[in-house]
């Protein structure tokens, strides 16, 4: 990467993504087998936790705006580490829910604060490109972490699972240390206690209806999130004759392609106009992906595998395009003096998609088969093409506001 702040951001991303990758593949078994919680209670607790995380994302993002995104990022990374350490002490459902709420809140706030920190350190024209590199780093780290988690799964012991949680906690400590070495930033436009772009209102993003519509449409596009982790494994085993291990292979394929090609996919995005064009292409490609997945129903092992791999390639192309386009919009439509607050709100789209996505995916795809795939696919271009009017309204309804570049704090 071209300069030290960007390298530190990438290293911080790598550190926590390695820990996350290991945690993701082992946490369910740790909570059920080692802690002794029922699977349904684990699911309920995590759903409640991420709901709380989505609610506090905006206040925590606003805190990053007011107190500085670097300090907030470091604090929230430490909070995440502490919450993961707390999971090692959990033995009952209520403490699990409380700890999970702290974990989800810290993770949601950290995401918003780091986006604000990136906006303060990187010129507007370079942000999407850097986010693409960070996304590639994220996927590489997740792959490494998942491999380490796989070793714990092979061992299958409580000690191995606890070792993974300890690793994740240490990784977030390393993330906090790396973030603390970044320069402090402040918005050039936030020279007074209230920003002209927001009218001085508290939590102005909650009154910004055009931005909310853009966030909602992006959440629809993010309904693809549970496909690889939930819908396709069930689809493969219940509706095709392809081997069950193909689900893991499709996940690895997705991770490798994002790692290798996300930066290239983001080069086409240089502003709002190009972001909208890329999002429209993403919606069409995602529709094609869903249509291809539908063709695998009832097929023989080799035929189904070939079709599913083709669909997965189309899906990851759509994913990379959608990510690049949405990153650009999330920054360009946000006031410079409220970047953390707006990024926190935009990030709730991920939480909504992860909460509702499994219900939508299982109801549509497993319950209705091919028509369900086509309906889910059709939602993608509809949402993508609706972005145009929504973004034009978001940019046109405001009076001129502060969009100056953030500066390094002295």
Short mmCIF file of N, CA, C and O in Angstrom, two decimals, residues 304-354:
data_model
loop_
_atom_site.label_atom_id
_atom_site.label_comp_id
_atom_site.label_asym_id
_atom_site.label_seq_id
_atom_site.Cartn_x
_atom_site.Cartn_y
_atom_site.Cartn_z
N UNK A 304 -25.05 -30.96 -11.48
CA UNK A 304 -25.40 -29.97 -10.45
C UNK A 304 -24.18 -29.20 -9.99
O UNK A 304 -24.23 -27.97 -9.80
N UNK A 305 -23.06 -29.90 -9.82
CA UNK A 305 -21.84 -29.24 -9.37
C UNK A 305 -21.39 -28.18 -10.37
O UNK A 305 -21.02 -27.06 -9.99
N UNK A 306 -21.41 -28.52 -11.66
CA UNK A 306 -21.01 -27.55 -12.67
C UNK A 306 -21.93 -26.33 -12.67
O UNK A 306 -21.46 -25.18 -12.78
N UNK A 307 -23.22 -26.57 -12.55
CA UNK A 307 -24.18 -25.46 -12.53
C UNK A 307 -23.97 -24.60 -11.29
O UNK A 307 -23.98 -23.36 -11.36
N UNK A 308 -23.79 -25.22 -10.14
CA UNK A 308 -23.62 -24.48 -8.90
C UNK A 308 -22.34 -23.66 -8.91
O UNK A 308 -22.31 -22.52 -8.41
N UNK A 309 -21.27 -24.21 -9.47
CA UNK A 309 -20.02 -23.45 -9.56
C UNK A 309 -20.20 -22.23 -10.47
O UNK A 309 -19.74 -21.13 -10.16
N UNK A 310 -20.91 -22.41 -11.58
CA UNK A 310 -21.19 -21.28 -12.47
C UNK A 310 -22.00 -20.21 -11.75
O UNK A 310 -21.70 -19.01 -11.84
N UNK A 311 -23.03 -20.64 -11.04
CA UNK A 311 -23.83 -19.68 -10.28
C UNK A 311 -23.02 -18.96 -9.23
O UNK A 311 -23.19 -17.75 -9.00
N UNK A 312 -22.10 -19.69 -8.57
CA UNK A 312 -21.28 -19.07 -7.52
C UNK A 312 -20.32 -18.04 -8.10
O UNK A 312 -20.05 -17.00 -7.46
N UNK A 313 -19.79 -18.30 -9.30
CA UNK A 313 -18.91 -17.32 -9.94
C UNK A 313 -19.69 -16.04 -10.26
O UNK A 313 -19.23 -14.92 -10.00
N UNK A 314 -20.89 -16.20 -10.81
CA UNK A 314 -21.73 -15.02 -11.09
C UNK A 314 -22.07 -14.28 -9.80
O UNK A 314 -22.07 -13.06 -9.74
N UNK A 315 -22.35 -15.05 -8.74
CA UNK A 315 -22.71 -14.43 -7.46
C UNK A 315 -21.57 -13.58 -6.90
O UNK A 315 -21.79 -12.47 -6.42
N UNK A 316 -20.34 -14.07 -6.98
CA UNK A 316 -19.23 -13.31 -6.41
C UNK A 316 -18.91 -12.10 -7.28
O UNK A 316 -18.49 -11.06 -6.76
N UNK A 317 -19.12 -12.19 -8.59
CA UNK A 317 -18.96 -11.01 -9.44
C UNK A 317 -19.97 -9.93 -9.03
O UNK A 317 -19.62 -8.75 -8.87
N UNK A 318 -21.23 -10.34 -8.83
CA UNK A 318 -22.25 -9.39 -8.38
C UNK A 318 -21.90 -8.82 -7.01
O UNK A 318 -22.08 -7.63 -6.75
N UNK A 319 -21.38 -9.67 -6.13
CA UNK A 319 -21.00 -9.23 -4.79
C UNK A 319 -19.92 -8.15 -4.84
O UNK A 319 -20.02 -7.13 -4.15
N UNK A 320 -18.89 -8.37 -5.64
CA UNK A 320 -17.81 -7.39 -5.71
C UNK A 320 -18.29 -6.08 -6.31
O UNK A 320 -17.89 -5.00 -5.85
N UNK A 321 -19.16 -6.14 -7.31
CA UNK A 321 -19.69 -4.92 -7.89
C UNK A 321 -20.58 -4.17 -6.90
O UNK A 321 -20.47 -2.94 -6.75
N UNK A 322 -21.45 -4.92 -6.21
CA UNK A 322 -22.34 -4.28 -5.24
C UNK A 322 -21.56 -3.64 -4.11
O UNK A 322 -21.88 -2.54 -3.65
N UNK A 323 -20.52 -4.30 -3.63
CA UNK A 323 -19.71 -3.76 -2.55
C UNK A 323 -19.07 -2.44 -2.97
O UNK A 323 -19.13 -1.45 -2.24
N UNK A 324 -18.43 -2.43 -4.15
CA UNK A 324 -17.75 -1.22 -4.60
C UNK A 324 -18.72 -0.06 -4.78
O UNK A 324 -18.44 1.08 -4.36
N UNK A 325 -19.88 -0.32 -5.39
CA UNK A 325 -20.85 0.75 -5.60
C UNK A 325 -21.42 1.29 -4.30
O UNK A 325 -21.56 2.50 -4.12
N UNK A 326 -21.73 0.40 -3.37
CA UNK A 326 -22.34 0.84 -2.11
C UNK A 326 -21.33 1.59 -1.25
O UNK A 326 -21.70 2.55 -0.55
N UNK A 327 -20.05 1.20 -1.27
CA UNK A 327 -19.04 1.94 -0.52
C UNK A 327 -19.00 3.39 -0.98
O UNK A 327 -18.97 4.31 -0.17
N UNK A 328 -18.99 3.58 -2.30
CA UNK A 328 -18.90 4.94 -2.83
C UNK A 328 -20.11 5.77 -2.39
O UNK A 328 -19.96 6.93 -1.96
N UNK A 329 -21.30 5.22 -2.49
CA UNK A 329 -22.50 5.96 -2.12
C UNK A 329 -22.51 6.27 -0.62
O UNK A 329 -22.91 7.37 -0.22
N UNK A 330 -22.09 5.32 0.19
CA UNK A 330 -22.16 5.53 1.64
C UNK A 330 -21.31 6.70 2.08
O UNK A 330 -21.66 7.43 3.00
N UNK A 331 -20.18 6.92 1.40
CA UNK A 331 -19.31 8.05 1.73
C UNK A 331 -19.79 9.35 1.07
O UNK A 331 -19.87 10.39 1.71
N UNK A 332 -20.12 9.27 -0.23
CA UNK A 332 -20.43 10.50 -0.97
C UNK A 332 -21.73 11.15 -0.53
O UNK A 332 -21.92 12.35 -0.73
N UNK A 333 -22.64 10.38 0.05
CA UNK A 333 -23.93 10.93 0.48
C UNK A 333 -23.93 11.34 1.95
O UNK A 333 -24.95 11.80 2.46
N UNK A 334 -22.81 11.17 2.63
CA UNK A 334 -22.73 11.49 4.06
C UNK A 334 -22.04 12.82 4.28
O UNK A 334 -21.04 13.13 3.63
N UNK A 335 -22.55 13.66 5.21
CA UNK A 335 -21.86 14.91 5.55
C UNK A 335 -20.48 14.60 6.15
O UNK A 335 -20.32 13.66 6.93
N UNK A 336 -19.51 15.41 5.81
CA UNK A 336 -18.14 15.16 6.27
C UNK A 336 -18.02 15.23 7.79
O UNK A 336 -17.19 14.54 8.38
N UNK A 337 -18.86 16.06 8.42
CA UNK A 337 -18.74 16.21 9.87
C UNK A 337 -19.55 15.17 10.64
O UNK A 337 -19.53 15.16 11.87
N UNK A 338 -20.26 14.28 9.92
CA UNK A 338 -21.05 13.23 10.59
C UNK A 338 -20.79 11.88 9.93
O UNK A 338 -21.67 11.05 9.82
N UNK A 339 -19.55 11.66 9.52
CA UNK A 339 -19.22 10.45 8.78
C UNK A 339 -19.46 9.20 9.62
O UNK A 339 -20.00 8.20 9.15
N UNK A 340 -19.04 9.21 10.89
CA UNK A 340 -19.24 8.04 11.74
C UNK A 340 -20.70 7.74 11.96
O UNK A 340 -21.13 6.58 11.91
N UNK A 341 -21.49 8.78 12.22
CA UNK A 341 -22.92 8.60 12.45
C UNK A 341 -23.60 7.99 11.21
O UNK A 341 -24.40 7.04 11.32
N UNK A 342 -23.28 8.52 10.04
CA UNK A 342 -23.90 8.03 8.81
C UNK A 342 -23.41 6.63 8.45
O UNK A 342 -24.18 5.80 7.97
N UNK A 343 -22.11 6.36 8.66
CA UNK A 343 -21.60 5.03 8.38
C UNK A 343 -22.21 4.00 9.33
O UNK A 343 -22.46 2.85 8.94
N UNK A 344 -22.43 4.41 10.58
CA UNK A 344 -23.09 3.51 11.52
C UNK A 344 -24.49 3.15 11.05
O UNK A 344 -24.91 1.99 11.13
N UNK A 345 -25.22 4.15 10.54
CA UNK A 345 -26.58 3.89 10.05
C UNK A 345 -26.55 3.03 8.79
O UNK A 345 -27.32 2.07 8.67
N UNK A 346 -25.65 3.33 7.86
CA UNK A 346 -25.56 2.55 6.63
C UNK A 346 -25.21 1.11 6.93
O UNK A 346 -25.70 0.18 6.28
N UNK A 347 -24.38 0.90 7.95
CA UNK A 347 -23.98 -0.45 8.32
C UNK A 347 -25.10 -1.28 8.90
O UNK A 347 -24.99 -2.52 8.94
N UNK A 348 -26.19 -0.64 9.35
CA UNK A 348 -27.31 -1.43 9.87
C UNK A 348 -27.96 -2.26 8.76
O UNK A 348 -28.65 -3.24 9.05
N UNK A 349 -27.72 -1.87 7.50
CA UNK A 349 -28.24 -2.67 6.40
C UNK A 349 -27.69 -4.09 6.42
O UNK A 349 -28.40 -5.04 6.08
N UNK A 350 -26.43 -4.22 6.83
CA UNK A 350 -25.84 -5.56 6.94
C UNK A 350 -26.55 -6.36 8.03
O UNK A 350 -26.87 -7.54 7.85
N UNK A 351 -26.80 -5.70 9.17
CA UNK A 351 -27.48 -6.39 10.27
C UNK A 351 -28.89 -6.82 9.87
O UNK A 351 -29.32 -7.94 10.16
N UNK A 352 -29.61 -5.92 9.20
CA UNK A 352 -30.96 -6.25 8.74
C UNK A 352 -30.93 -7.44 7.78
O UNK A 352 -31.73 -8.38 7.88
N UNK A 353 -29.97 -7.41 6.85
CA UNK A 353 -29.87 -8.49 5.88
C UNK A 353 -29.50 -9.80 6.55
O UNK A 353 -30.01 -10.87 6.18
N UNK A 354 -28.61 -9.75 7.53
CA UNK A 354 -28.22 -10.98 8.22
C UNK A 354 -29.33 -11.51 9.11
O UNK A 354 -29.40 -12.71 9.37
#
